[in-house]
Short mmCIF file of C-alpha atoms in Angstrom, two decimals:
data_model
loop_
_atom_site.label_atom_id
_atom_site.label_comp_id
_atom_site.label_asym_id
_atom_site.label_seq_id
_atom_site.Cartn_x
_atom_site.Cartn_y
_atom_site.Cartn_z
CA MET A 171 154.31 117.71 -69.63
CA ASN A 172 155.42 121.10 -70.87
CA ALA A 173 154.96 124.07 -68.57
CA GLU A 174 152.54 125.59 -71.06
CA LEU A 175 150.15 124.12 -73.60
CA ASP A 176 151.15 123.90 -77.24
CA SER A 177 149.73 126.40 -79.75
CA GLU A 178 147.37 123.87 -81.35
CA THR A 179 145.77 123.02 -78.01
CA LEU A 180 145.50 126.71 -77.11
CA ASN A 181 143.62 127.39 -80.33
CA VAL A 182 141.17 124.62 -79.46
CA LEU A 183 140.67 126.00 -75.96
CA ARG A 184 139.86 129.43 -77.32
CA LYS A 185 136.89 128.10 -79.27
CA ASP A 186 133.60 129.33 -77.91
CA PRO A 187 131.68 126.17 -76.85
CA LEU A 188 128.40 128.02 -77.36
CA GLN A 189 129.30 128.42 -81.04
CA ALA A 190 131.12 125.13 -81.56
CA ALA A 191 129.17 121.96 -82.24
CA LEU A 192 129.34 120.01 -78.99
CA THR A 193 127.97 116.86 -80.56
CA THR A 194 128.27 113.41 -79.09
CA SER A 195 131.23 112.82 -81.41
CA ALA A 196 132.95 115.99 -80.20
CA LEU A 197 132.40 115.08 -76.56
CA ALA A 198 133.71 111.57 -77.14
CA ASP A 199 136.98 113.07 -78.41
CA PHE A 200 137.82 115.00 -75.24
CA TYR A 201 141.34 114.22 -74.08
CA ILE A 202 143.69 115.25 -71.27
CA ALA A 203 145.53 118.44 -72.22
CA LYS A 204 147.24 119.00 -68.86
CA GLN A 205 147.42 117.51 -65.39
CA PHE A 206 148.57 119.14 -62.16
CA PRO A 207 149.57 116.66 -59.41
CA ASP A 208 149.67 119.49 -56.88
CA ASN A 209 147.41 118.41 -54.06
CA LYS A 210 148.06 116.03 -51.20
CA ALA A 211 144.38 115.20 -50.72
CA LEU A 212 141.11 115.16 -52.66
CA ILE A 213 140.07 118.34 -54.50
CA THR A 214 136.64 119.31 -53.17
CA SER A 215 135.50 122.22 -55.34
CA VAL A 216 136.30 124.16 -58.49
CA ASP A 217 134.97 127.45 -59.87
CA PHE A 218 135.66 129.63 -62.93
CA ASP A 219 135.87 133.40 -62.98
CA ILE A 220 133.49 135.31 -65.26
CA THR A 221 136.04 135.37 -68.09
CA GLY A 222 136.59 131.61 -68.02
CA THR A 223 140.36 132.15 -68.06
CA HIS A 224 140.97 131.23 -64.43
CA CYS A 225 139.72 128.57 -62.05
CA ILE A 226 140.13 128.13 -58.31
CA THR A 227 140.15 124.85 -56.40
CA THR A 228 139.86 123.86 -52.75
CA SER A 229 141.16 120.63 -51.31
CA ARG A 230 141.10 118.59 -48.14
CA ASP A 231 144.78 119.51 -47.81
CA GLU A 232 143.37 122.99 -46.94
CA SER A 233 144.81 124.71 -50.01
CA LEU A 234 143.26 127.17 -52.45
CA ARG A 235 144.94 127.05 -55.87
CA ILE A 236 144.37 129.31 -58.87
CA TYR A 237 145.12 128.20 -62.43
CA ASP A 238 145.26 129.98 -65.76
CA CYS A 239 142.99 127.79 -67.87
CA ALA A 240 143.91 129.51 -71.16
CA SER A 241 147.64 128.87 -70.87
CA GLY A 242 147.48 125.75 -68.69
CA THR A 243 149.63 127.06 -65.84
CA ARG A 244 149.36 127.21 -62.08
CA GLU A 245 149.38 130.81 -60.90
CA GLN A 246 148.95 130.87 -57.14
CA VAL A 247 148.50 128.78 -54.02
CA SER A 248 147.48 129.81 -50.51
CA TYR A 249 146.48 127.83 -47.44
CA SER A 250 143.67 128.05 -44.91
CA LYS A 251 145.15 125.73 -42.30
CA LYS A 252 143.39 127.36 -39.36
CA TYR A 253 139.86 127.39 -40.80
CA GLY A 254 139.95 124.84 -43.62
CA CYS A 255 138.35 125.63 -46.96
CA ASN A 256 135.69 124.42 -49.38
CA LEU A 257 133.31 125.66 -52.09
CA ALA A 258 135.49 128.62 -53.17
CA GLN A 259 133.80 131.08 -55.53
CA PHE A 260 135.22 133.96 -57.55
CA THR A 261 133.27 137.16 -56.96
CA ALA A 262 132.43 140.19 -59.09
CA GLN A 263 135.27 141.99 -57.33
CA PRO A 264 138.52 141.26 -59.26
CA GLY A 265 141.14 139.45 -57.21
CA CYS A 266 138.66 138.25 -54.57
CA VAL A 267 137.08 134.93 -53.63
CA ALA A 268 134.62 133.70 -51.02
CA TYR A 269 134.88 130.26 -49.45
CA ALA A 270 133.37 128.16 -46.67
CA SER A 271 135.23 127.26 -43.49
CA THR A 272 135.49 123.59 -42.52
CA LYS A 273 137.11 123.99 -39.07
CA ILE A 274 136.57 126.03 -35.87
CA ASN A 275 133.35 127.61 -37.16
CA ASP A 276 131.04 127.69 -40.19
CA THR A 277 131.82 131.23 -41.34
CA VAL A 278 132.04 132.15 -45.03
CA ARG A 279 135.27 134.07 -45.61
CA TYR A 280 135.85 136.80 -48.20
CA LEU A 281 139.49 136.87 -49.27
CA SER A 282 141.67 139.04 -51.48
CA TYR A 283 144.01 136.50 -52.99
CA GLU A 284 146.16 139.30 -54.39
CA THR A 285 147.05 140.53 -50.88
CA ASN A 286 146.19 137.28 -49.03
CA GLN A 287 144.09 139.28 -46.57
CA PHE A 288 140.51 138.76 -45.47
CA ILE A 289 138.11 141.52 -46.47
CA ARG A 290 135.04 140.40 -44.58
CA TYR A 291 133.55 137.49 -42.63
CA PHE A 292 129.99 136.26 -43.16
CA ALA A 293 129.04 134.64 -39.87
CA GLY A 294 125.70 133.11 -38.96
CA HIS A 295 125.64 129.47 -40.03
CA THR A 296 125.89 127.01 -37.14
CA GLY A 297 126.43 123.91 -39.24
CA MET A 298 128.77 122.96 -42.07
CA VAL A 299 128.15 124.96 -45.25
CA THR A 300 126.98 122.57 -47.95
CA SER A 301 126.33 125.03 -50.81
CA LEU A 302 127.90 128.35 -51.76
CA GLN A 303 127.31 130.11 -55.09
CA ARG A 304 127.70 133.65 -56.36
CA SER A 305 124.90 135.14 -58.42
CA PRO A 306 125.13 134.32 -62.15
CA ASN A 307 124.67 138.03 -62.82
CA ALA A 308 128.21 139.20 -63.58
CA GLN A 309 127.66 142.58 -61.93
CA SER A 310 125.93 141.26 -58.83
CA THR A 311 127.51 141.19 -55.38
CA SER A 312 125.05 138.58 -54.12
CA MET A 313 125.66 134.97 -53.15
CA VAL A 314 123.61 132.17 -51.63
CA SER A 315 124.66 129.63 -49.02
CA ALA A 316 123.07 126.56 -47.44
CA SER A 317 124.10 124.72 -44.32
CA MET A 318 123.56 121.68 -42.13
CA ASP A 319 121.93 124.08 -39.66
CA GLY A 320 118.83 123.86 -41.88
CA THR A 321 119.01 127.38 -43.26
CA VAL A 322 119.58 129.07 -46.61
CA ARG A 323 121.01 132.58 -46.53
CA LEU A 324 121.32 135.32 -49.11
CA TRP A 325 124.32 137.62 -48.74
CA ASN A 326 125.54 140.89 -50.17
CA LEU A 327 129.32 140.96 -50.29
CA ASP A 328 129.31 144.59 -49.16
CA THR A 329 127.81 143.85 -45.72
CA VAL A 330 128.42 141.22 -43.07
CA LYS A 331 124.77 140.60 -42.21
CA PRO A 332 122.70 138.29 -44.41
CA VAL A 333 120.08 139.87 -46.65
CA CYS A 334 117.69 137.17 -45.45
CA THR A 335 117.70 133.82 -43.69
CA VAL A 336 115.21 131.08 -44.55
CA ASN A 337 114.61 128.08 -42.30
CA ILE A 338 114.06 124.98 -44.43
CA GLU A 339 111.62 122.35 -43.18
CA GLY A 340 113.47 119.06 -42.91
CA GLY A 341 116.74 120.87 -43.54
CA LYS A 342 118.44 119.74 -40.33
CA ASN A 343 119.46 116.59 -42.19
CA GLY A 344 121.06 118.40 -45.13
CA VAL A 345 120.29 121.28 -47.48
CA ALA A 346 121.53 122.08 -51.00
CA ALA A 347 120.84 125.35 -52.85
CA ALA A 348 121.63 126.89 -56.24
CA TYR A 349 120.74 129.88 -58.42
CA ASP A 350 119.01 129.47 -61.76
CA PRO A 351 120.85 131.03 -64.76
CA SER A 352 118.92 134.30 -64.40
CA GLY A 353 119.92 134.74 -60.77
CA MET A 354 116.29 135.46 -59.89
CA VAL A 355 115.35 131.99 -58.59
CA VAL A 356 117.00 129.84 -55.93
CA ALA A 357 116.28 126.11 -55.81
CA VAL A 358 116.55 124.38 -52.45
CA ALA A 359 116.58 120.64 -51.79
CA ALA A 360 116.10 119.42 -48.22
CA GLU A 361 117.81 116.03 -47.91
CA SER A 362 115.39 113.56 -49.52
CA GLN A 363 112.15 115.34 -48.68
CA ALA A 364 111.33 118.12 -51.13
CA ILE A 365 112.65 120.55 -53.70
CA GLN A 366 111.52 124.16 -53.44
CA LEU A 367 111.85 127.19 -55.70
CA TYR A 368 112.16 130.70 -54.24
CA ASP A 369 112.00 134.15 -55.78
CA VAL A 370 115.20 135.83 -54.48
CA ARG A 371 113.23 139.05 -53.93
CA LYS A 372 110.69 137.30 -51.69
CA MET A 373 112.54 134.41 -50.08
CA THR A 374 111.17 135.02 -46.59
CA LYS A 375 107.64 134.63 -47.96
CA GLY A 376 108.33 130.99 -48.75
CA PRO A 377 108.70 129.02 -51.97
CA PHE A 378 106.45 129.82 -54.91
CA THR A 379 106.38 126.14 -55.80
CA SER A 380 107.58 122.86 -54.31
CA ALA A 381 107.34 119.12 -54.84
CA PRO A 382 108.41 115.97 -53.00
CA ILE A 383 111.60 114.26 -54.12
CA THR A 384 110.81 110.78 -55.41
CA SER A 385 113.85 109.12 -53.86
CA LYS A 386 114.99 107.91 -50.45
CA LEU A 387 118.57 108.96 -51.22
CA THR A 388 120.11 112.16 -49.88
CA VAL A 389 120.49 115.06 -52.31
CA ALA A 390 124.21 115.94 -52.19
CA GLY A 391 123.91 118.97 -54.48
CA LEU A 392 121.91 120.51 -57.31
CA LYS A 393 122.44 122.51 -60.49
CA PHE A 394 120.25 124.12 -63.11
CA MET A 395 120.90 123.03 -66.68
CA PRO A 396 122.33 125.86 -68.80
CA PRO A 397 121.67 127.96 -70.70
CA THR A 398 117.97 128.54 -69.83
CA GLY A 399 117.50 126.59 -66.59
CA ASP A 400 114.53 124.59 -67.85
CA TYR A 401 115.83 121.49 -66.07
CA ILE A 402 117.41 120.74 -62.69
CA LEU A 403 120.08 118.15 -61.94
CA LEU A 404 120.05 116.58 -58.47
CA ALA A 405 123.31 114.90 -57.48
CA MET A 406 122.29 111.98 -55.27
CA SER A 407 124.24 110.32 -52.49
CA ASP A 408 124.83 107.11 -54.50
CA GLY A 409 126.43 109.04 -57.38
CA SER A 410 123.39 108.98 -59.64
CA ILE A 411 121.74 112.12 -61.08
CA MET A 412 118.03 112.85 -61.05
CA LEU A 413 116.77 115.03 -63.91
CA LEU A 414 113.80 117.25 -63.06
CA ASP A 415 111.56 119.54 -65.08
CA ALA A 416 112.24 122.95 -63.50
CA PHE A 417 108.65 124.11 -63.99
CA GLN A 418 106.64 121.07 -62.92
CA LEU A 419 109.38 119.68 -60.61
CA THR A 420 108.62 116.20 -61.91
CA THR A 421 111.35 113.60 -62.27
CA LEU A 422 112.00 112.88 -65.94
CA ALA A 423 114.97 110.53 -65.80
CA VAL A 424 117.82 109.12 -63.73
CA LEU A 425 121.36 109.25 -65.07
CA SER A 426 123.48 106.49 -63.63
CA SER A 427 126.85 104.92 -64.24
CA ALA A 428 127.20 101.36 -63.00
CA THR A 429 130.54 102.19 -61.37
CA HIS A 430 128.84 104.45 -58.83
CA ASN A 431 127.00 101.70 -57.00
CA ALA A 432 129.58 99.07 -57.80
CA ILE A 433 132.49 100.78 -56.12
CA SER A 434 130.82 103.05 -53.57
CA PRO A 435 130.02 100.53 -50.80
CA THR A 436 130.81 103.13 -48.13
CA ILE A 437 127.56 104.97 -48.89
CA ALA A 438 124.83 103.17 -46.98
CA PRO A 439 121.37 104.09 -45.74
CA VAL A 440 122.70 104.21 -42.16
CA ALA A 441 125.27 106.89 -43.02
CA SER A 442 124.47 110.41 -41.88
CA ALA A 443 123.12 112.88 -44.41
CA LEU A 444 126.23 115.01 -43.91
CA GLY A 445 128.45 112.00 -44.48
CA GLN A 446 126.64 111.13 -47.68
CA MET A 447 126.86 114.72 -48.93
CA GLN A 448 130.57 114.87 -48.10
CA GLN A 449 131.15 111.53 -49.81
CA GLN A 450 129.80 113.04 -53.02
CA CYS A 451 131.67 116.36 -52.50
CA PHE A 452 128.39 118.25 -52.08
CA GLY A 453 127.38 117.47 -55.66
CA GLN A 454 130.49 119.02 -57.18
CA LYS A 455 131.24 116.01 -59.39
CA ILE A 456 128.53 116.77 -61.95
CA THR A 457 128.45 119.53 -64.57
CA ALA A 458 126.85 120.43 -67.89
CA THR A 459 128.12 121.96 -71.09
CA PRO A 460 127.24 125.67 -71.42
CA ASP A 461 124.95 124.97 -74.37
CA GLY A 462 123.03 122.38 -72.35
CA ARG A 463 123.74 119.57 -74.79
CA ALA A 464 125.45 117.22 -72.37
CA VAL A 465 125.76 116.26 -68.71
CA ILE A 466 129.21 115.23 -67.50
CA ALA A 467 130.15 113.44 -64.29
CA GLY A 468 133.20 112.07 -62.54
CA ASN A 469 133.29 108.49 -61.31
CA ASP A 470 134.80 106.82 -58.27
CA ASN A 471 137.04 104.77 -60.57
CA GLY A 472 138.71 107.94 -61.89
CA GLY A 473 136.85 108.03 -65.20
CA ILE A 474 134.71 110.78 -66.76
CA VAL A 475 131.38 109.88 -68.37
CA PHE A 476 128.82 111.92 -70.29
CA TRP A 477 125.19 111.80 -71.38
CA ASP A 478 123.84 113.38 -74.58
CA PHE A 479 120.98 115.49 -73.24
CA ASP A 480 118.83 115.33 -76.38
CA THR A 481 119.02 111.54 -76.29
CA VAL A 482 118.05 111.50 -72.61
CA LEU A 483 115.04 113.77 -73.21
CA ALA A 484 113.90 111.80 -76.25
CA ASN A 485 113.71 108.66 -74.11
CA SER A 486 112.23 110.22 -70.96
CA GLY A 487 108.85 111.36 -69.82
CA SER A 488 106.46 111.63 -66.91
CA LYS A 489 106.08 107.86 -66.57
CA GLN A 490 107.05 106.61 -63.10
CA PRO A 491 109.40 105.20 -62.10
CA PRO A 492 111.59 107.30 -64.41
CA ALA A 493 113.81 105.66 -66.98
CA VAL A 494 117.43 105.03 -65.98
CA HIS A 495 119.99 106.11 -68.57
CA ALA A 496 123.51 104.74 -68.87
CA PRO A 497 126.21 107.15 -70.11
CA ASN A 498 126.58 107.71 -73.86
CA GLY A 499 130.34 107.61 -73.59
CA THR A 500 133.51 107.78 -71.53
CA TRP A 501 136.44 110.13 -72.06
CA ASN A 502 139.82 108.82 -73.09
CA GLY A 503 141.85 109.12 -69.91
CA SER A 504 141.37 108.87 -66.19
CA HIS A 505 142.37 110.20 -62.81
CA ASP A 506 144.55 108.54 -60.21
CA GLY A 507 141.60 108.12 -57.87
CA PRO A 508 137.94 109.00 -57.31
CA VAL A 509 136.84 112.21 -59.05
CA GLY A 510 135.52 114.77 -56.59
CA VAL A 511 134.84 117.75 -58.86
CA CYS A 512 133.86 118.35 -62.47
CA ALA A 513 133.17 121.74 -64.12
CA PHE A 514 132.83 122.78 -67.76
CA ASN A 515 134.36 126.14 -68.65
CA PRO A 516 131.57 128.63 -69.45
CA LEU A 517 133.55 130.32 -72.24
CA LEU A 518 136.31 127.97 -73.44
CA MET A 519 136.27 124.51 -75.01
CA GLU A 520 137.49 122.97 -71.78
CA CYS A 521 136.38 120.87 -68.84
CA VAL A 522 138.22 120.77 -65.52
CA THR A 523 138.05 117.73 -63.24
CA GLY A 524 139.76 116.90 -59.99
CA SER A 525 140.71 113.96 -57.83
CA GLN A 526 143.93 114.48 -55.90
CA SER A 527 145.21 115.99 -59.14
CA LEU A 528 143.61 118.61 -61.37
CA THR A 529 143.01 117.75 -65.05
CA LEU A 530 142.25 120.03 -68.00
CA TRP A 531 140.33 118.34 -70.84
CA THR A 532 139.66 119.61 -74.34
CA SER A 533 138.64 118.25 -77.76
CA ILE A 534 140.32 118.20 -81.15
CA TYR A 535 136.95 117.96 -82.89
#
C-alpha cells in the first residue's frame, strides 16, 4: 500500500464518530484502510492518546510501536527486551507512556519515548500485571493497575509510591480493573467470583456495591460502555462477552461468536486463570464505539465482528439465564491470524485491530 493514506480516506477518518451516524449499515461498511506487518509476534495491547491522532502498541516481540492514525504512518519503534512490555498507555504528559513489565519483575515503567529514557518506576506488584489504565480525565496524572498478586493499586505518575493498595478477595486467581468514563469509579472483577465497584476517593474502605459473577469462566478483562458507563462489558476466557447493568450489576446478555468456542480448544477449565487471561490478551480484543452504539470484537479466525447495542438491549432483560446474541455483522477483511487487540478511536472514524500485524479500519458510509 502507499506510505500514506489517500485524501478521500483521510477525510473519512477526520469525521467525528460522535457526530456521524454509526448505524448498523455504517459499521457493516468498515474496510481495511492500512495494514502494518511490522511485528514478529502477536500484538498484545493498543491505546490512543487523548487527541486520537496516535496509537501505541505492545507485542510479544517486546516492541512498543507508535503510529500516526490520521496519516496512516508508523512513527517510532522501541524495544523493551530486558523487561518485556504489555498494556502500554499514553499519559497526560506529552511524549510519555506507562507500560507493564512481563519479565524479571512486575514493575510498571514510565517512559519518555521522545528521549527513550525511563522517568520513574512504579514497583509493588508481585504478580503479572493484568490491567493498566490511565484516568479518563485528560488532565489527571492517575492510573489504576491490577495484578495476579490479588491487588489493585492506584498511582499518581508524580510519585513512585501507590496512592492506595486494595487486596481483592479471591484475586489470587486473577484480577481485572477499569475506570468508568468519569474516572471516579473503578470496577474490579476477581476471576469468576464477583464484580465490585469502588469510589476512587475511598478505595481502601471497600466497594460501595458488589455482585457475584454468574459464570464459571475467568474474566480476562472488563470495560465500561461509553459514553456514560451505564453498562459493563466482561471479556470472558472463552472469547464471549458478558453485558452487565453497571448500577444493578445484573447480567443482561451474553455476546458470543461461534468461532470463539469452535477454534479455541486450548482454553479449558483446567487451564490456570493467568493462562486463560493471557490467551484472551487480558480482554484487549473487545471495544465499543465512542457513542456506545456498537460492541466490536476480534476473533481467533482473524475476523472482526460487531453487535448493534440497541438491538442487544431490545432483546435482553433480567431473565436468567441471559440471552445469547450472535453478531449483527462481520467486517469485510481479516487478519493473518488470531486478533489479540481491538480499539475504536475516541475521536476519529477509525478502529485499530491487531494480530501479528496492525490494521486500520474505516468506513465510506
